[in-house]
């Protein structure tokens, strides 16, 4: 297993309110266990507010754990030295939900995609010229073009911006991508294009995905395994077909019932045989 999440609980402490009051502590993650095998695509599905982003922030050590531990490739992430953590961050990249908010509007596409190469220049030493070549290679890999290099984010559509976000995540040759609702902000037709791209990149680059969505249709398209999270607790973790054919929790059944069309043959995200 490349990523092992064991008994992870995260409690956000209540805030002081007025002189006497205090809001209650909030348990955002409650004894979460899951393991992701190398090269697989693992889905996490749950409605808004169920703790999905909190879990990704715990994996990236942007939040401390209240209890439990998370191992990447056998190493406890929350016990790594700052240097080892930097090294790990180069292997473990994230694509964010909102391609409008996650790209700095004052930076060119070149500088946005090159940024991780600069941050990790000790790990991937390159001359400025080599960096530009690498950026160009990445843009082509995600379906963008040379003439896009020195443009700014506002000149691009949502789908194109998410391609830029993906190129940036791939810059340092990561092993593992966390995709936190990468297509949720996009129109359905554009979603399918971006999902096709992600699927192709995973095959080509042998990446491991932790793919977060509130949409089971998207998860079915891209994932091998899936866990269902409800109010910070995993209520089910299974192979993806198993969840659709034989869900074990009432909550999963409810999610399936809420899908506009659970038949994969008619899903807009159907894996086309021509991919
Ligand atoms: N820093 C924080 N302090 C207090 N509560 C938080 C904090 N971050 C997230 N939460 C709460 O934790 C819950 C889960 O949030 P989140 O992980 O963002 O959900 P999701 O990504 O599934 O929509 C929400 O109720 C949210 O308000
Ligand atoms: Mg979220």
mmCIF file of C-alpha atoms and ligand atoms in Angstrom:
data_model
loop_
_atom_site.group_PDB
_atom_site.id
_atom_site.type_symbol
_atom_site.label_atom_id
_atom_site.label_comp_id
_atom_site.label_asym_id
_atom_site.label_seq_id
_atom_site.Cartn_x
_atom_site.Cartn_y
_atom_site.Cartn_z
ATOM 1 C CA UNK A 1 0.000 0.000 0.000
ATOM 2 C CA UNK A 2 1.352 3.400 -0.910
ATOM 3 C CA UNK A 3 -0.986 5.349 1.405
ATOM 4 C CA UNK A 4 -2.279 3.990 4.704
ATOM 5 C CA UNK A 5 -4.720 5.993 6.769
ATOM 6 C CA UNK A 6 -5.193 4.420 10.196
ATOM 7 C CA UNK A 7 -7.736 5.420 12.839
ATOM 8 C CA UNK A 8 -7.583 9.065 11.839
ATOM 9 C CA UNK A 9 -9.704 11.387 13.940
ATOM 10 C CA UNK A 10 -9.723 15.140 13.533
ATOM 11 C CA UNK A 11 -11.494 17.387 15.991
ATOM 12 C CA UNK A 12 -11.692 21.126 15.403
ATOM 13 C CA UNK A 13 -11.841 22.738 18.831
ATOM 14 C CA UNK A 14 -14.791 25.029 19.558
ATOM 15 C CA UNK A 15 -14.251 28.764 19.437
ATOM 16 C CA UNK A 16 -14.674 31.146 22.335
ATOM 17 C CA UNK A 17 -17.958 33.006 21.895
ATOM 18 C CA UNK A 18 -18.692 36.049 24.040
ATOM 19 C CA UNK A 19 -17.583 36.038 27.665
ATOM 20 C CA UNK A 20 -18.988 32.726 28.898
ATOM 21 C CA UNK A 21 -19.877 30.835 25.770
ATOM 22 C CA UNK A 22 -17.922 28.456 23.638
ATOM 23 C CA UNK A 23 -19.025 26.702 20.457
ATOM 24 C CA UNK A 24 -18.816 22.946 20.630
ATOM 25 C CA UNK A 25 -15.871 20.925 19.386
ATOM 26 C CA UNK A 26 -16.483 19.525 15.920
ATOM 27 C CA UNK A 27 -15.414 16.024 14.922
ATOM 28 C CA UNK A 28 -14.673 16.394 11.203
ATOM 29 C CA UNK A 29 -13.088 12.919 10.864
ATOM 30 C CA UNK A 30 -14.029 9.988 13.054
ATOM 31 C CA UNK A 31 -11.714 6.952 13.091
ATOM 32 C CA UNK A 32 -11.100 6.871 9.332
ATOM 33 C CA UNK A 33 -9.258 3.851 7.913
ATOM 34 C CA UNK A 34 -8.338 3.404 4.282
ATOM 35 C CA UNK A 35 -5.482 2.056 2.187
ATOM 36 C CA UNK A 36 -4.579 2.914 -1.375
ATOM 37 C CA UNK A 37 -2.550 0.551 -3.538
ATOM 38 C CA UNK A 38 0.105 1.913 -5.868
ATOM 39 C CA UNK A 39 -1.120 2.627 -9.395
ATOM 40 C CA UNK A 40 -4.778 2.461 -8.397
ATOM 41 C CA UNK A 41 -7.429 5.089 -8.430
ATOM 42 C CA UNK A 42 -9.189 5.349 -5.093
ATOM 43 C CA UNK A 43 -12.380 7.344 -4.829
ATOM 44 C CA UNK A 44 -13.823 9.140 -1.840
ATOM 45 C CA UNK A 45 -17.439 10.139 -2.176
ATOM 46 C CA UNK A 46 -19.582 12.110 0.222
ATOM 47 C CA UNK A 47 -21.779 15.154 0.335
ATOM 48 C CA UNK A 48 -20.534 18.655 1.030
ATOM 49 C CA UNK A 49 -19.255 19.076 4.595
ATOM 50 C CA UNK A 50 -18.612 15.359 5.168
ATOM 51 C CA UNK A 51 -14.862 15.808 5.796
ATOM 52 C CA UNK A 52 -13.315 15.065 2.386
ATOM 53 C CA UNK A 53 -11.151 18.170 2.134
ATOM 54 C CA UNK A 54 -10.169 17.873 5.799
ATOM 55 C CA UNK A 55 -8.827 14.393 5.051
ATOM 56 C CA UNK A 56 -6.737 15.685 2.122
ATOM 57 C CA UNK A 57 -5.392 18.472 4.341
ATOM 58 C CA UNK A 58 -4.421 15.869 6.939
ATOM 59 C CA UNK A 59 -2.615 13.820 4.265
ATOM 60 C CA UNK A 60 -0.685 16.914 3.166
ATOM 61 C CA UNK A 61 0.022 17.771 6.825
ATOM 62 C CA UNK A 62 -1.779 21.092 6.511
ATOM 63 C CA UNK A 63 -3.744 19.918 9.566
ATOM 64 C CA UNK A 64 -2.494 18.022 12.596
ATOM 65 C CA UNK A 65 -4.293 14.818 13.520
ATOM 66 C CA UNK A 66 -6.174 14.568 16.784
ATOM 67 C CA UNK A 67 -5.352 10.856 16.773
ATOM 68 C CA UNK A 68 -4.338 8.092 14.385
ATOM 69 C CA UNK A 69 -1.614 8.134 11.751
ATOM 70 C CA UNK A 70 -1.042 8.365 8.023
ATOM 71 C CA UNK A 71 1.758 6.496 6.281
ATOM 72 C CA UNK A 72 3.058 7.165 2.798
ATOM 73 C CA UNK A 73 5.291 4.422 1.448
ATOM 74 C CA UNK A 74 5.885 3.171 4.990
ATOM 75 C CA UNK A 75 6.750 6.562 6.498
ATOM 76 C CA UNK A 76 4.571 8.324 9.054
ATOM 77 C CA UNK A 77 3.784 11.645 7.337
ATOM 78 C CA UNK A 78 3.171 13.506 10.576
ATOM 79 C CA UNK A 79 6.542 12.475 11.994
ATOM 80 C CA UNK A 80 8.732 13.473 9.039
ATOM 81 C CA UNK A 81 11.381 16.165 9.406
ATOM 82 C CA UNK A 82 10.784 19.392 7.485
ATOM 83 C CA UNK A 83 13.314 18.289 4.839
ATOM 84 C CA UNK A 84 11.737 14.862 4.403
ATOM 85 C CA UNK A 85 8.304 16.478 4.237
ATOM 86 C CA UNK A 86 9.450 18.763 1.418
ATOM 87 C CA UNK A 87 10.702 15.726 -0.403
ATOM 88 C CA UNK A 88 7.406 13.957 0.093
ATOM 89 C CA UNK A 89 5.465 17.001 -1.144
ATOM 90 C CA UNK A 90 7.225 16.638 -4.486
ATOM 91 C CA UNK A 91 5.883 13.088 -4.830
ATOM 92 C CA UNK A 92 2.421 13.904 -3.607
ATOM 93 C CA UNK A 93 0.671 16.675 -5.480
ATOM 94 C CA UNK A 94 -2.841 18.068 -5.390
ATOM 95 C CA UNK A 95 -5.283 19.388 -7.961
ATOM 96 C CA UNK A 96 -7.861 21.694 -6.401
ATOM 97 C CA UNK A 97 -11.564 21.968 -6.998
ATOM 98 C CA UNK A 98 -11.772 25.530 -8.165
ATOM 99 C CA UNK A 99 -9.644 26.327 -11.212
ATOM 100 C CA UNK A 100 -10.657 29.982 -10.872
ATOM 101 C CA UNK A 101 -9.388 30.459 -7.323
ATOM 102 C CA UNK A 102 -6.350 28.170 -7.481
ATOM 103 C CA UNK A 103 -4.365 29.954 -10.225
ATOM 104 C CA UNK A 104 -2.688 33.273 -9.378
ATOM 105 C CA UNK A 105 -4.216 35.808 -11.814
ATOM 106 C CA UNK A 106 -1.005 37.846 -11.958
ATOM 107 C CA UNK A 107 1.188 34.965 -13.081
ATOM 108 C CA UNK A 108 1.651 33.708 -16.630
ATOM 109 C CA UNK A 109 0.814 30.102 -17.384
ATOM 110 C CA UNK A 110 4.527 29.503 -17.787
ATOM 111 C CA UNK A 111 5.278 30.742 -14.278
ATOM 112 C CA UNK A 112 2.334 28.918 -12.741
ATOM 113 C CA UNK A 113 3.350 25.566 -14.185
ATOM 114 C CA UNK A 114 7.064 26.188 -13.515
ATOM 115 C CA UNK A 115 6.464 27.137 -9.875
ATOM 116 C CA UNK A 116 6.794 23.608 -8.419
ATOM 117 C CA UNK A 117 10.023 23.184 -10.419
ATOM 118 C CA UNK A 118 11.379 26.303 -8.717
ATOM 119 C CA UNK A 119 10.140 25.281 -5.267
ATOM 120 C CA UNK A 120 11.727 21.846 -5.672
ATOM 121 C CA UNK A 121 14.835 22.957 -7.546
ATOM 122 C CA UNK A 122 17.033 20.949 -5.169
ATOM 123 C CA UNK A 123 15.162 17.789 -6.186
ATOM 124 C CA UNK A 124 14.748 18.624 -9.904
ATOM 125 C CA UNK A 125 17.669 20.918 -10.788
ATOM 126 C CA UNK A 126 17.058 22.680 -14.117
ATOM 127 C CA UNK A 127 18.277 25.739 -15.946
ATOM 128 C CA UNK A 128 15.593 28.346 -16.765
ATOM 129 C CA UNK A 129 15.649 27.140 -20.338
ATOM 130 C CA UNK A 130 15.148 23.511 -19.328
ATOM 131 C CA UNK A 131 12.298 24.633 -17.120
ATOM 132 C CA UNK A 132 10.574 26.354 -20.034
ATOM 133 C CA UNK A 133 11.017 23.227 -22.140
ATOM 134 C CA UNK A 134 9.505 21.141 -19.371
ATOM 135 C CA UNK A 135 6.556 23.555 -19.069
ATOM 136 C CA UNK A 136 5.930 23.329 -22.793
ATOM 137 C CA UNK A 137 6.059 19.542 -22.654
ATOM 138 C CA UNK A 138 3.522 19.582 -19.801
ATOM 139 C CA UNK A 139 1.170 21.954 -21.624
ATOM 140 C CA UNK A 140 1.160 19.668 -24.656
ATOM 141 C CA UNK A 141 0.596 16.676 -22.405
ATOM 142 C CA UNK A 142 -2.607 18.198 -21.024
ATOM 143 C CA UNK A 143 -3.912 19.349 -24.411
ATOM 144 C CA UNK A 144 -2.749 22.986 -24.379
ATOM 145 C CA UNK A 145 -0.394 24.665 -26.822
ATOM 146 C CA UNK A 146 2.826 26.649 -27.132
ATOM 147 C CA UNK A 147 0.969 29.910 -27.787
ATOM 148 C CA UNK A 148 -0.600 29.608 -24.318
ATOM 149 C CA UNK A 149 2.761 29.838 -22.526
ATOM 150 C CA UNK A 150 2.801 33.549 -21.713
ATOM 151 C CA UNK A 151 -0.908 34.179 -21.305
ATOM 152 C CA UNK A 152 -2.731 34.782 -18.022
ATOM 153 C CA UNK A 153 -5.395 32.610 -16.330
ATOM 154 C CA UNK A 154 -8.296 34.960 -17.154
ATOM 155 C CA UNK A 155 -7.761 34.238 -20.844
ATOM 156 C CA UNK A 156 -8.760 30.605 -20.339
ATOM 157 C CA UNK A 157 -12.008 28.695 -19.877
ATOM 158 C CA UNK A 158 -12.709 26.655 -16.736
ATOM 159 C CA UNK A 159 -11.714 23.407 -18.436
ATOM 160 C CA UNK A 160 -8.482 24.903 -19.748
ATOM 161 C CA UNK A 161 -7.675 26.308 -16.327
ATOM 162 C CA UNK A 162 -8.105 22.902 -14.795
ATOM 163 C CA UNK A 163 -5.717 21.521 -17.429
ATOM 164 C CA UNK A 164 -3.224 24.155 -16.283
ATOM 165 C CA UNK A 165 -3.751 23.031 -12.671
ATOM 166 C CA UNK A 166 -3.102 19.448 -13.736
ATOM 167 C CA UNK A 167 0.060 20.446 -15.651
ATOM 168 C CA UNK A 168 1.315 22.233 -12.548
ATOM 169 C CA UNK A 169 0.608 19.178 -10.373
ATOM 170 C CA UNK A 170 2.527 16.955 -12.810
ATOM 171 C CA UNK A 171 5.556 19.259 -13.171
ATOM 172 C CA UNK A 172 7.810 17.505 -10.665
ATOM 173 C CA UNK A 173 6.880 13.995 -11.793
ATOM 174 C CA UNK A 174 4.801 13.056 -8.763
ATOM 175 C CA UNK A 175 3.764 9.479 -7.951
ATOM 176 C CA UNK A 176 0.508 10.330 -6.297
ATOM 177 C CA UNK A 177 -2.182 12.883 -7.091
ATOM 178 C CA UNK A 178 -4.888 14.041 -4.746
ATOM 179 C CA UNK A 179 -7.752 15.306 -6.873
ATOM 180 C CA UNK A 180 -10.184 17.224 -4.668
ATOM 181 C CA UNK A 181 -13.368 17.509 -6.747
ATOM 182 C CA UNK A 182 -11.306 18.426 -9.822
ATOM 183 C CA UNK A 183 -14.294 18.620 -12.138
ATOM 184 C CA UNK A 184 -17.056 19.790 -9.793
ATOM 185 C CA UNK A 185 -16.817 23.420 -10.886
ATOM 186 C CA UNK A 186 -17.045 22.542 -14.606
ATOM 187 C CA UNK A 187 -19.926 22.061 -17.023
ATOM 188 C CA UNK A 188 -20.815 18.424 -17.617
ATOM 189 C CA UNK A 189 -19.478 18.343 -21.190
ATOM 190 C CA UNK A 190 -16.183 19.840 -20.054
ATOM 191 C CA UNK A 191 -16.066 17.491 -17.066
ATOM 192 C CA UNK A 192 -16.001 14.512 -19.404
ATOM 193 C CA UNK A 193 -12.996 15.942 -21.308
ATOM 194 C CA UNK A 194 -11.046 16.582 -18.130
ATOM 195 C CA UNK A 195 -11.900 13.118 -16.771
ATOM 196 C CA UNK A 196 -10.732 11.544 -20.019
ATOM 197 C CA UNK A 197 -7.485 13.454 -19.694
ATOM 198 C CA UNK A 198 -7.001 12.348 -16.081
ATOM 199 C CA UNK A 199 -7.721 8.756 -17.012
ATOM 200 C CA UNK A 200 -5.212 8.863 -19.880
ATOM 201 C CA UNK A 201 -2.528 10.517 -17.757
ATOM 202 C CA UNK A 202 -2.917 7.893 -15.086
ATOM 203 C CA UNK A 203 -2.375 5.119 -17.611
ATOM 204 C CA UNK A 204 0.566 6.849 -19.280
ATOM 205 C CA UNK A 205 2.357 7.931 -16.125
ATOM 206 C CA UNK A 206 1.443 5.078 -13.770
ATOM 207 C CA UNK A 207 0.065 7.508 -11.204
ATOM 208 C CA UNK A 208 -1.882 6.690 -8.074
ATOM 209 C CA UNK A 209 -5.015 8.797 -7.606
ATOM 210 C CA UNK A 210 -6.991 9.731 -4.536
ATOM 211 C CA UNK A 211 -10.051 11.077 -6.275
ATOM 212 C CA UNK A 212 -12.598 13.033 -4.289
ATOM 213 C CA UNK A 213 -16.077 13.774 -5.505
ATOM 214 C CA UNK A 214 -19.631 14.183 -4.350
ATOM 215 C CA UNK A 215 -20.682 12.527 -7.623
ATOM 216 C CA UNK A 216 -20.795 8.728 -7.808
ATOM 217 C CA UNK A 217 -21.003 8.861 -11.622
ATOM 218 C CA UNK A 218 -17.619 10.543 -11.779
ATOM 219 C CA UNK A 219 -16.176 8.072 -9.259
ATOM 220 C CA UNK A 220 -17.452 5.103 -11.237
ATOM 221 C CA UNK A 221 -15.831 6.415 -14.363
ATOM 222 C CA UNK A 222 -12.366 6.881 -12.926
ATOM 223 C CA UNK A 223 -11.931 4.717 -9.809
ATOM 224 C CA UNK A 224 -11.077 1.112 -8.956
ATOM 225 C CA UNK A 225 -12.104 1.361 -5.311
ATOM 226 C CA UNK A 226 -14.274 3.771 -3.442
ATOM 227 C CA UNK A 227 -15.000 4.743 0.136
ATOM 228 C CA UNK A 228 -18.175 6.521 1.142
ATOM 229 C CA UNK A 229 -17.865 9.152 3.868
ATOM 230 C CA UNK A 230 -20.783 10.469 5.887
ATOM 231 C CA UNK A 231 -20.311 13.067 8.628
ATOM 232 C CA UNK A 232 -16.649 12.217 9.031
ATOM 233 C CA UNK A 233 -17.126 8.441 9.151
ATOM 234 C CA UNK A 234 -16.489 5.916 6.407
ATOM 235 C CA UNK A 235 -19.695 3.981 5.989
ATOM 236 C CA UNK A 236 -18.460 1.739 3.194
ATOM 237 C CA UNK A 237 -15.214 0.915 1.355
ATOM 238 C CA UNK A 238 -15.332 -1.431 -1.606
ATOM 239 C CA UNK A 239 -14.440 -2.097 -5.202
ATOM 240 C CA UNK A 240 -16.328 0.382 -7.281
ATOM 241 C CA UNK A 241 -18.592 -2.143 -9.061
ATOM 242 C CA UNK A 242 -19.454 -3.736 -5.754
ATOM 243 C CA UNK A 243 -20.767 -0.434 -4.429
ATOM 244 C CA UNK A 244 -23.029 -0.019 -7.411
ATOM 245 C CA UNK A 245 -24.220 -3.622 -7.566
ATOM 246 C CA UNK A 246 -24.509 -4.341 -3.882
ATOM 247 C CA UNK A 247 -24.184 -1.340 -1.578
ATOM 248 C CA UNK A 248 -23.993 -2.335 2.071
ATOM 249 C CA UNK A 249 -24.986 0.924 3.746
ATOM 250 C CA UNK A 250 -28.297 2.754 3.620
ATOM 251 C CA UNK A 251 -26.456 5.981 3.007
ATOM 252 C CA UNK A 252 -24.754 4.593 -0.118
ATOM 253 C CA UNK A 253 -28.105 3.322 -1.342
ATOM 254 C CA UNK A 254 -29.499 6.801 -0.882
ATOM 255 C CA UNK A 255 -26.630 8.311 -2.875
ATOM 256 C CA UNK A 256 -27.265 5.796 -5.652
ATOM 257 C CA UNK A 257 -30.977 6.584 -5.666
ATOM 258 C CA UNK A 258 -30.154 10.268 -5.957
ATOM 259 C CA UNK A 259 -28.078 9.700 -9.089
ATOM 260 C CA UNK A 260 -29.885 10.948 -12.190
ATOM 261 C CA UNK A 261 -28.953 7.814 -14.069
ATOM 262 C CA UNK A 262 -26.941 5.108 -12.345
ATOM 263 C CA UNK A 263 -26.640 3.046 -15.527
ATOM 264 C CA UNK A 264 -22.999 3.468 -16.617
ATOM 265 C CA UNK A 265 -23.905 2.828 -20.258
ATOM 266 C CA UNK A 266 -25.855 6.048 -20.363
ATOM 267 C CA UNK A 267 -23.540 8.122 -18.176
ATOM 268 C CA UNK A 268 -21.951 11.157 -19.815
ATOM 269 C CA UNK A 269 -18.710 9.881 -18.264
ATOM 270 C CA UNK A 270 -18.820 6.522 -19.970
ATOM 271 C CA UNK A 271 -15.364 5.229 -20.701
ATOM 272 C CA UNK A 272 -15.324 5.475 -24.469
ATOM 273 C CA UNK A 273 -13.758 2.489 -26.221
ATOM 274 C CA UNK A 274 -11.956 4.944 -28.487
ATOM 275 C CA UNK A 275 -9.947 6.470 -25.605
HETATM 276 N N1 LIG B 1 -10.521 24.884 10.265
HETATM 277 C C1 LIG B 1 -11.747 24.457 10.597
HETATM 278 N N2 LIG B 1 -12.299 24.777 11.780
HETATM 279 C C2 LIG B 1 -13.535 24.338 12.118
HETATM 280 N N3 LIG B 1 -14.294 23.549 11.350
HETATM 281 C C3 LIG B 1 -13.803 23.192 10.145
HETATM 282 C C4 LIG B 1 -12.503 23.619 9.701
HETATM 283 N N4 LIG B 1 -12.281 23.100 8.462
HETATM 284 C C5 LIG B 1 -13.384 22.388 8.152
HETATM 285 N N5 LIG B 1 -14.286 22.436 9.153
HETATM 286 C C6 LIG B 1 -15.598 21.769 9.178
HETATM 287 O O1 LIG B 1 -15.406 20.390 8.937
HETATM 288 C C7 LIG B 1 -16.481 19.880 8.144
HETATM 289 C C8 LIG B 1 -15.919 19.156 6.944
HETATM 290 O O2 LIG B 1 -15.411 20.118 6.019
HETATM 291 P P1 LIG B 1 -14.694 19.682 4.681
HETATM 292 O O3 LIG B 1 -13.630 18.691 5.015
HETATM 293 O O4 LIG B 1 -14.281 20.916 3.978
HETATM 294 O O5 LIG B 1 -15.896 18.957 3.919
HETATM 295 P P2 LIG B 1 -16.028 18.522 2.374
HETATM 296 O O6 LIG B 1 -14.715 18.738 1.701
HETATM 297 O O7 LIG B 1 -16.461 17.093 2.415
HETATM 298 O O8 LIG B 1 -17.108 19.405 1.812
HETATM 299 C C9 LIG B 1 -17.370 21.060 7.798
HETATM 300 O O9 LIG B 1 -18.476 21.055 8.669
HETATM 301 C C10 LIG B 1 -16.495 22.251 8.047
HETATM 302 O O10 LIG B 1 -17.260 23.362 8.440
HETATM 303 MG MG1 LIG B 2 -14.198 19.822 -0.020
#
